[in-house]
PDB file of C-alpha atoms and ligand atoms in Angstrom:
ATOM      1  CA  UNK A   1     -85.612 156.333 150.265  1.00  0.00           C
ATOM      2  CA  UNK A   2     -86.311 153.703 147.500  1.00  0.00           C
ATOM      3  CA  UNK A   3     -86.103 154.869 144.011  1.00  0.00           C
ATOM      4  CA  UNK A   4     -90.514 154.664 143.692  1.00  0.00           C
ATOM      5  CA  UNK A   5     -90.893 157.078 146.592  1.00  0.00           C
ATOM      6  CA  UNK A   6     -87.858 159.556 144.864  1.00  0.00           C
ATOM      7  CA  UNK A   7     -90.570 159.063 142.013  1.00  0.00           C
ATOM      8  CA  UNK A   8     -93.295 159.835 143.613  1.00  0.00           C
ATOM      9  CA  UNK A   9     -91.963 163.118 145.162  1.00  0.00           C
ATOM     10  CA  UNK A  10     -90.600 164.296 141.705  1.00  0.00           C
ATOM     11  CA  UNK A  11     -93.654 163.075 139.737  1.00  0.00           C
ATOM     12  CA  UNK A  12     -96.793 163.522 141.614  1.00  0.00           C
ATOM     13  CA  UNK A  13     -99.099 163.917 138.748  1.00  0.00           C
ATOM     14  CA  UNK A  14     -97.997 160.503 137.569  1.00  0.00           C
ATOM     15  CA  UNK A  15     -99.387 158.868 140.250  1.00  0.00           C
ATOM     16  CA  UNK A  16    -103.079 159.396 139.100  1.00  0.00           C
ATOM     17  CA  UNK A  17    -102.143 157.347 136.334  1.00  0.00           C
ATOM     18  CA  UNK A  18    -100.333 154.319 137.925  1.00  0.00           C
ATOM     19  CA  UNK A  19    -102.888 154.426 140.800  1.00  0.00           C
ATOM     20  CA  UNK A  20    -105.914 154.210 138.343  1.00  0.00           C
ATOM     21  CA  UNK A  21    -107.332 156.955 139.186  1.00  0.00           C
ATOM     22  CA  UNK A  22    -108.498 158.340 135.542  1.00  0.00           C
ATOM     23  CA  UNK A  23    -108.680 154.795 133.902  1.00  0.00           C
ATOM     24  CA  UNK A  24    -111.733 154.396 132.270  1.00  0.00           C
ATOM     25  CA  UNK A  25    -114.545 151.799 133.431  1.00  0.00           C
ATOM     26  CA  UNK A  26    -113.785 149.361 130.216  1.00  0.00           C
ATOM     27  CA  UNK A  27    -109.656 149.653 130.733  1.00  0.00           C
ATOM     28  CA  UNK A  28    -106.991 151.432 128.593  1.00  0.00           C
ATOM     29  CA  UNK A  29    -106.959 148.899 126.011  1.00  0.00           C
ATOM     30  CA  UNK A  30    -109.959 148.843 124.631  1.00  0.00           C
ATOM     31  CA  UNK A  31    -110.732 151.681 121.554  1.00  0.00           C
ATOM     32  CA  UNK A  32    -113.742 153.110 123.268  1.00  0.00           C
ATOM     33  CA  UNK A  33    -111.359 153.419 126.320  1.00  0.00           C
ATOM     34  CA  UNK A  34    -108.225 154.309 124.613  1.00  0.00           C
ATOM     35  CA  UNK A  35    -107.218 157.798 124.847  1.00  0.00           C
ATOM     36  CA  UNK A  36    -104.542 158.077 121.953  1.00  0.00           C
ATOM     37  CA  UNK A  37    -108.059 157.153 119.805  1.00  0.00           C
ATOM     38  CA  UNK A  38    -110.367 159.277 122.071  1.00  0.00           C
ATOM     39  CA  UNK A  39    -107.374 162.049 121.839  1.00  0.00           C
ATOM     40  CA  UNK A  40    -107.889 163.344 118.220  1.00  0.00           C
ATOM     41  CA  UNK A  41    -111.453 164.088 118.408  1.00  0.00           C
ATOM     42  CA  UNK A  42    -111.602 165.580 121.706  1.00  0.00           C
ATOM     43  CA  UNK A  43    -112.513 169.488 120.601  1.00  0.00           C
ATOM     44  CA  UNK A  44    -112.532 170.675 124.080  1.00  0.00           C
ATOM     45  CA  UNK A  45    -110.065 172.858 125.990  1.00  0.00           C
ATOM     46  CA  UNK A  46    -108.743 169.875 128.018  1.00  0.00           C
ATOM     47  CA  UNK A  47    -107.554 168.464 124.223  1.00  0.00           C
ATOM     48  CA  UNK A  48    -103.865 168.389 124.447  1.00  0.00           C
ATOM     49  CA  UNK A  49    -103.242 167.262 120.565  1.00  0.00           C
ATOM     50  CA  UNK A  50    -100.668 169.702 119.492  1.00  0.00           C
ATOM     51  CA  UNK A  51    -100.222 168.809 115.859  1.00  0.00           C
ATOM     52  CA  UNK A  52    -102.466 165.987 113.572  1.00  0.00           C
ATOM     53  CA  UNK A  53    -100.676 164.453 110.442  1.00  0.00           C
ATOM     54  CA  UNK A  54    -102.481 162.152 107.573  1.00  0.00           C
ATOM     55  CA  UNK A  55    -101.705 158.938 109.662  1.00  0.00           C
ATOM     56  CA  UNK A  56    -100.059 160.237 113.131  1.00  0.00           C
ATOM     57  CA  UNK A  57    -100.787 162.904 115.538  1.00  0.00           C
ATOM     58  CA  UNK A  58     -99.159 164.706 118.237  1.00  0.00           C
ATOM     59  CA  UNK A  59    -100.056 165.000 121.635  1.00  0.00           C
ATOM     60  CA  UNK A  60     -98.719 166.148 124.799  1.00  0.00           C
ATOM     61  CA  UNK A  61     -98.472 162.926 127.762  1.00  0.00           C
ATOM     62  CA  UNK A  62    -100.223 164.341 130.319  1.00  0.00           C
ATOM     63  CA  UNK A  63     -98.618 161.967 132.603  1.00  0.00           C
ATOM     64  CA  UNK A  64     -95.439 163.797 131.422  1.00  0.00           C
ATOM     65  CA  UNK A  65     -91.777 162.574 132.657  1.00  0.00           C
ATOM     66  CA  UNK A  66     -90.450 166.150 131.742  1.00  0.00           C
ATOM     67  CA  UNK A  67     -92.378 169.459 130.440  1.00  0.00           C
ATOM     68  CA  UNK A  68     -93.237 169.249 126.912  1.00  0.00           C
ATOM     69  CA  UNK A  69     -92.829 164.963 127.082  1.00  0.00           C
ATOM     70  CA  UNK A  70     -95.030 164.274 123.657  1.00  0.00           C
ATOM     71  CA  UNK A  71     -96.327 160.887 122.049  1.00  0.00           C
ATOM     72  CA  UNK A  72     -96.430 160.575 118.834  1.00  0.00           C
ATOM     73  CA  UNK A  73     -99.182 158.283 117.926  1.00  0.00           C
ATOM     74  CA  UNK A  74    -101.049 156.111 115.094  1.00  0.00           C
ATOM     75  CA  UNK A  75    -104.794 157.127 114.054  1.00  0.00           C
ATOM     76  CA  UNK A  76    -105.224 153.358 114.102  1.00  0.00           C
ATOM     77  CA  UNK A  77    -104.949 151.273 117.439  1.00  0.00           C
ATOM     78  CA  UNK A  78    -102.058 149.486 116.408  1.00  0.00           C
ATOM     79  CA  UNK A  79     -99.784 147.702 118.931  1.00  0.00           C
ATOM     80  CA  UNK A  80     -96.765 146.350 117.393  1.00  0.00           C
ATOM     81  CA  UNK A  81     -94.291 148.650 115.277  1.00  0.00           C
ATOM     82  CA  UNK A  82     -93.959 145.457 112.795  1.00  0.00           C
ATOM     83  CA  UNK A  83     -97.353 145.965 111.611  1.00  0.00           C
ATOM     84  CA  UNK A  84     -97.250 149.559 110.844  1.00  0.00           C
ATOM     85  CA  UNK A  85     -97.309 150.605 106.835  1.00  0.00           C
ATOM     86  CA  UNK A  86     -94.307 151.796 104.702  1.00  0.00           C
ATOM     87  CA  UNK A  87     -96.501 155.296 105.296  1.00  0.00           C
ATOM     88  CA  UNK A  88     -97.091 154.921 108.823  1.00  0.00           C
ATOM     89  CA  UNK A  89     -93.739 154.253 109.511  1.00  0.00           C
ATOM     90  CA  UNK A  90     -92.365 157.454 107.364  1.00  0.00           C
ATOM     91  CA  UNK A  91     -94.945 159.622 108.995  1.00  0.00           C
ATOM     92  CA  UNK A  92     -94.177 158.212 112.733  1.00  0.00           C
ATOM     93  CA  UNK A  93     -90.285 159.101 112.085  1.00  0.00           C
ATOM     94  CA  UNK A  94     -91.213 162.622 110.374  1.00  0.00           C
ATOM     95  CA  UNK A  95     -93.465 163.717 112.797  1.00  0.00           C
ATOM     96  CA  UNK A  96     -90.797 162.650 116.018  1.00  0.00           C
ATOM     97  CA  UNK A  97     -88.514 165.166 113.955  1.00  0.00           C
ATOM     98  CA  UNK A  98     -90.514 167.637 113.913  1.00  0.00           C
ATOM     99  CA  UNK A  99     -91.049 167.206 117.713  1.00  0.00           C
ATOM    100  CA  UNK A 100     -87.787 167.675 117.988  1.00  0.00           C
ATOM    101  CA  UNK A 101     -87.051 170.658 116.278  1.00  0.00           C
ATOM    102  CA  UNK A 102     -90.029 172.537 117.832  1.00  0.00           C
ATOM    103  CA  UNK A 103     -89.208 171.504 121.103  1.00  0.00           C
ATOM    104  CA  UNK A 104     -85.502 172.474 120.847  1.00  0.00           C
ATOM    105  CA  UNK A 105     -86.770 176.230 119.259  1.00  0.00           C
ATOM    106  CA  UNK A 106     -89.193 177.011 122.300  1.00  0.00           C
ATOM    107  CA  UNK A 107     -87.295 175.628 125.512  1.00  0.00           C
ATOM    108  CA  UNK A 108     -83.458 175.302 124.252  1.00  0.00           C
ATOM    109  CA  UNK A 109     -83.383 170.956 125.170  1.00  0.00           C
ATOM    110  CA  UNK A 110     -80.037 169.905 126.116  1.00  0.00           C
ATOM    111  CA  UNK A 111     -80.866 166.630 124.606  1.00  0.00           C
ATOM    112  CA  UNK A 112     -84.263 163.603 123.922  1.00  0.00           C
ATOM    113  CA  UNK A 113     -84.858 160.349 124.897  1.00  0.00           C
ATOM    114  CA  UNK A 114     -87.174 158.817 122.429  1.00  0.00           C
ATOM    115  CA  UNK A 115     -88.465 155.313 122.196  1.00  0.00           C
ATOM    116  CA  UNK A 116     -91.298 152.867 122.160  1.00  0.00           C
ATOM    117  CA  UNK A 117     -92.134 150.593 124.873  1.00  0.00           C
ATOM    118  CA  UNK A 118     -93.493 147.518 123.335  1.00  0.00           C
ATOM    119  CA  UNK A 119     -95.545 145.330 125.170  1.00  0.00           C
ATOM    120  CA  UNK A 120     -96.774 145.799 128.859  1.00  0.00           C
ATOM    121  CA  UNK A 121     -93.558 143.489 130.360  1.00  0.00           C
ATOM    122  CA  UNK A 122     -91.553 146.430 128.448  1.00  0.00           C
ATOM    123  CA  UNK A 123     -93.291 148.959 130.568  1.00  0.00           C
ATOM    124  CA  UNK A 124     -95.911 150.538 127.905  1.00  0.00           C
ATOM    125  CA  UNK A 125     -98.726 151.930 130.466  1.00  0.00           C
ATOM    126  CA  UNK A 126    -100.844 151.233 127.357  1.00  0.00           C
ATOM    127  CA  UNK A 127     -99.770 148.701 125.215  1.00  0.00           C
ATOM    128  CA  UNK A 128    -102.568 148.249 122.793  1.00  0.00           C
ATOM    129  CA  UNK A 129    -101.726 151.106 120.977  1.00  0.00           C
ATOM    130  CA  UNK A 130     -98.168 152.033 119.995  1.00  0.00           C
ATOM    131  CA  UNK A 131     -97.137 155.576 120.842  1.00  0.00           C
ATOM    132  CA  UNK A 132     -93.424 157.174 120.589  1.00  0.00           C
ATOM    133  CA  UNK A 133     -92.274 158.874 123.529  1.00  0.00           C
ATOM    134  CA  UNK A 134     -89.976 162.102 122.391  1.00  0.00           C
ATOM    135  CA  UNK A 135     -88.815 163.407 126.398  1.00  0.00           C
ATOM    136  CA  UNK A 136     -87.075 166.352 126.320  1.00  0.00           C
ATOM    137  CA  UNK A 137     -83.828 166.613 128.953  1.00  0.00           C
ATOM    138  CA  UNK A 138     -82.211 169.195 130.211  1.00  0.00           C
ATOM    139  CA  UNK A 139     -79.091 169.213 132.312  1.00  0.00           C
ATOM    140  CA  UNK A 140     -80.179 169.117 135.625  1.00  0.00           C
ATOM    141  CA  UNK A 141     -83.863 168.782 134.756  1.00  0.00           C
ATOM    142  CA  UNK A 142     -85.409 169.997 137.455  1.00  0.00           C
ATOM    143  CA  UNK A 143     -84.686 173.725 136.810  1.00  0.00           C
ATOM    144  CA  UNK A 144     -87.204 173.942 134.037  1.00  0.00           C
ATOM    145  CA  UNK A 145     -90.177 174.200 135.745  1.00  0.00           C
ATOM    146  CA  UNK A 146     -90.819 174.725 139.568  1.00  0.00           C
ATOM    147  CA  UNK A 147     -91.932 171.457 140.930  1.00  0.00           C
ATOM    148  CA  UNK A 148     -93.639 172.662 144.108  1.00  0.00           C
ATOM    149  CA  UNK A 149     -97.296 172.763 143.533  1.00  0.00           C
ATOM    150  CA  UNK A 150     -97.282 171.039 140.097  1.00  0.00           C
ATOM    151  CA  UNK A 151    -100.296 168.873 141.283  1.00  0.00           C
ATOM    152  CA  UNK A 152    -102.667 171.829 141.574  1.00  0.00           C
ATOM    153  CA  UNK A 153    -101.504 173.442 138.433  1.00  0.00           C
ATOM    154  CA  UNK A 154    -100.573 170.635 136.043  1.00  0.00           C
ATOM    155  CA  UNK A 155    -103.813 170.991 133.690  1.00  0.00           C
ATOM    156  CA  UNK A 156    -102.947 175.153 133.423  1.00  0.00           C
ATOM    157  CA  UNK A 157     -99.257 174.285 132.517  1.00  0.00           C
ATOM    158  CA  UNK A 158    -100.271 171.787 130.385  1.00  0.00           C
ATOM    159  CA  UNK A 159    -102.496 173.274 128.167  1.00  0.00           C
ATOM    160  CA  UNK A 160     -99.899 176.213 127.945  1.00  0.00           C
ATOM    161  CA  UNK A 161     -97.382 173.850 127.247  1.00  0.00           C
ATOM    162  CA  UNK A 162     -99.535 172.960 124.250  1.00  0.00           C
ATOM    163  CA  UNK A 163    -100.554 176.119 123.237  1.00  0.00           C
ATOM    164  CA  UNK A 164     -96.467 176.981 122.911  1.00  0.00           C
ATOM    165  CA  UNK A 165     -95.617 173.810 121.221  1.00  0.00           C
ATOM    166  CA  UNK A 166     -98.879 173.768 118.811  1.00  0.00           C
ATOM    167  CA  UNK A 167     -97.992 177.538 117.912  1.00  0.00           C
ATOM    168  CA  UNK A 168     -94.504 176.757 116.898  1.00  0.00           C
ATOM    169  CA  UNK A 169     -95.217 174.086 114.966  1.00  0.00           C
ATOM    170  CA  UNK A 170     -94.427 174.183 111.090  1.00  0.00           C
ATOM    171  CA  UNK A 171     -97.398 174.763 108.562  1.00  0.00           C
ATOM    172  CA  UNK A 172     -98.245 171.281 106.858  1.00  0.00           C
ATOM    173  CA  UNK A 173     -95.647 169.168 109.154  1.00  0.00           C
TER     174      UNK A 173
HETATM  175 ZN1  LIG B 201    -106.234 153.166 120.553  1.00  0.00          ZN
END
């Protein structure tokens, strides 16, 4: 088996992304088409923003690599982490604390992988506007959450997964 078909077995849901599926008519990179702008005024159920700061938010990828994989994301549609503020930059390193810690409290991670992919040759799915990845691993991974079946129930376990996350998260962080 090559390694995108052991990707495709363990990541289904993913593959509504990288096949297009949900990409809007006028592409990812535009503002009117770019969900980490669309993300923090979508009110309704499907809204997976689990905690909004003064300059960043919080949301949970729902193309995730691991349960509770969150982005922390700019307000502004900013690409390149050399043009973000003193404040943005403060806030964007707060906030993937935070992630952190709440993460770690309700699901015990063994251990993160956090990072920005900058640029599309870097492997940013959408590189217009600049998101931190905070991935939570466990040993073994796969134990967390029964894979079988994740296609149908994805949205369900994601908004949970919210829900849980959103919940623990501190008052004013
Ligand atoms: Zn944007």
């Amino acid at each position: 088996m090559d390694s995108d078909g052991l990707e495709r077995l363990w990541t289904p849901y993913r593959m509504a992304y990288i096949s297009g599926q949900d990409r809007p008519p006028e592409g990812y990179d535009t503002p009117t088409g770019c969900p980490f702008c669309r993300a923090p005024s979508d009110g309704s159920e499907a809204s997976l923003v689990v905690a909004r700061g003064e300059r960043v938010f919080v949301v949970l990828n729902r193309y995730p690599y691991n349960p509770g994989h969150l982005l922390v994301c700019l307000y502004r549609h900013v690409a390149d982490y050399t043009d973000l503020d003193e404040a943005e930059t403060a806030e964007l390193a707060h906030l993937t604390q935070t992630a952190m810690r709440v993460i770690r409290e309700v699901s015990g991670a063994h251990g993160f992988n956090i990072g920005m992919n900058q640029g599309a040759v870097a492997g940013a799915g959408i590189a217009s506007h600049l998101h931190q990845h905070v991935v939570p691993r466990w040993g073994g991974d796969t134990n967390f959450m029964p894979v079988i079946g994740l296609t149908k129930v994805l949205p369900q376990v994601l908004r949970d997964t919210r829900d849980l996350l959103s919940k623990a998260w501190p008052n004013g962080a």
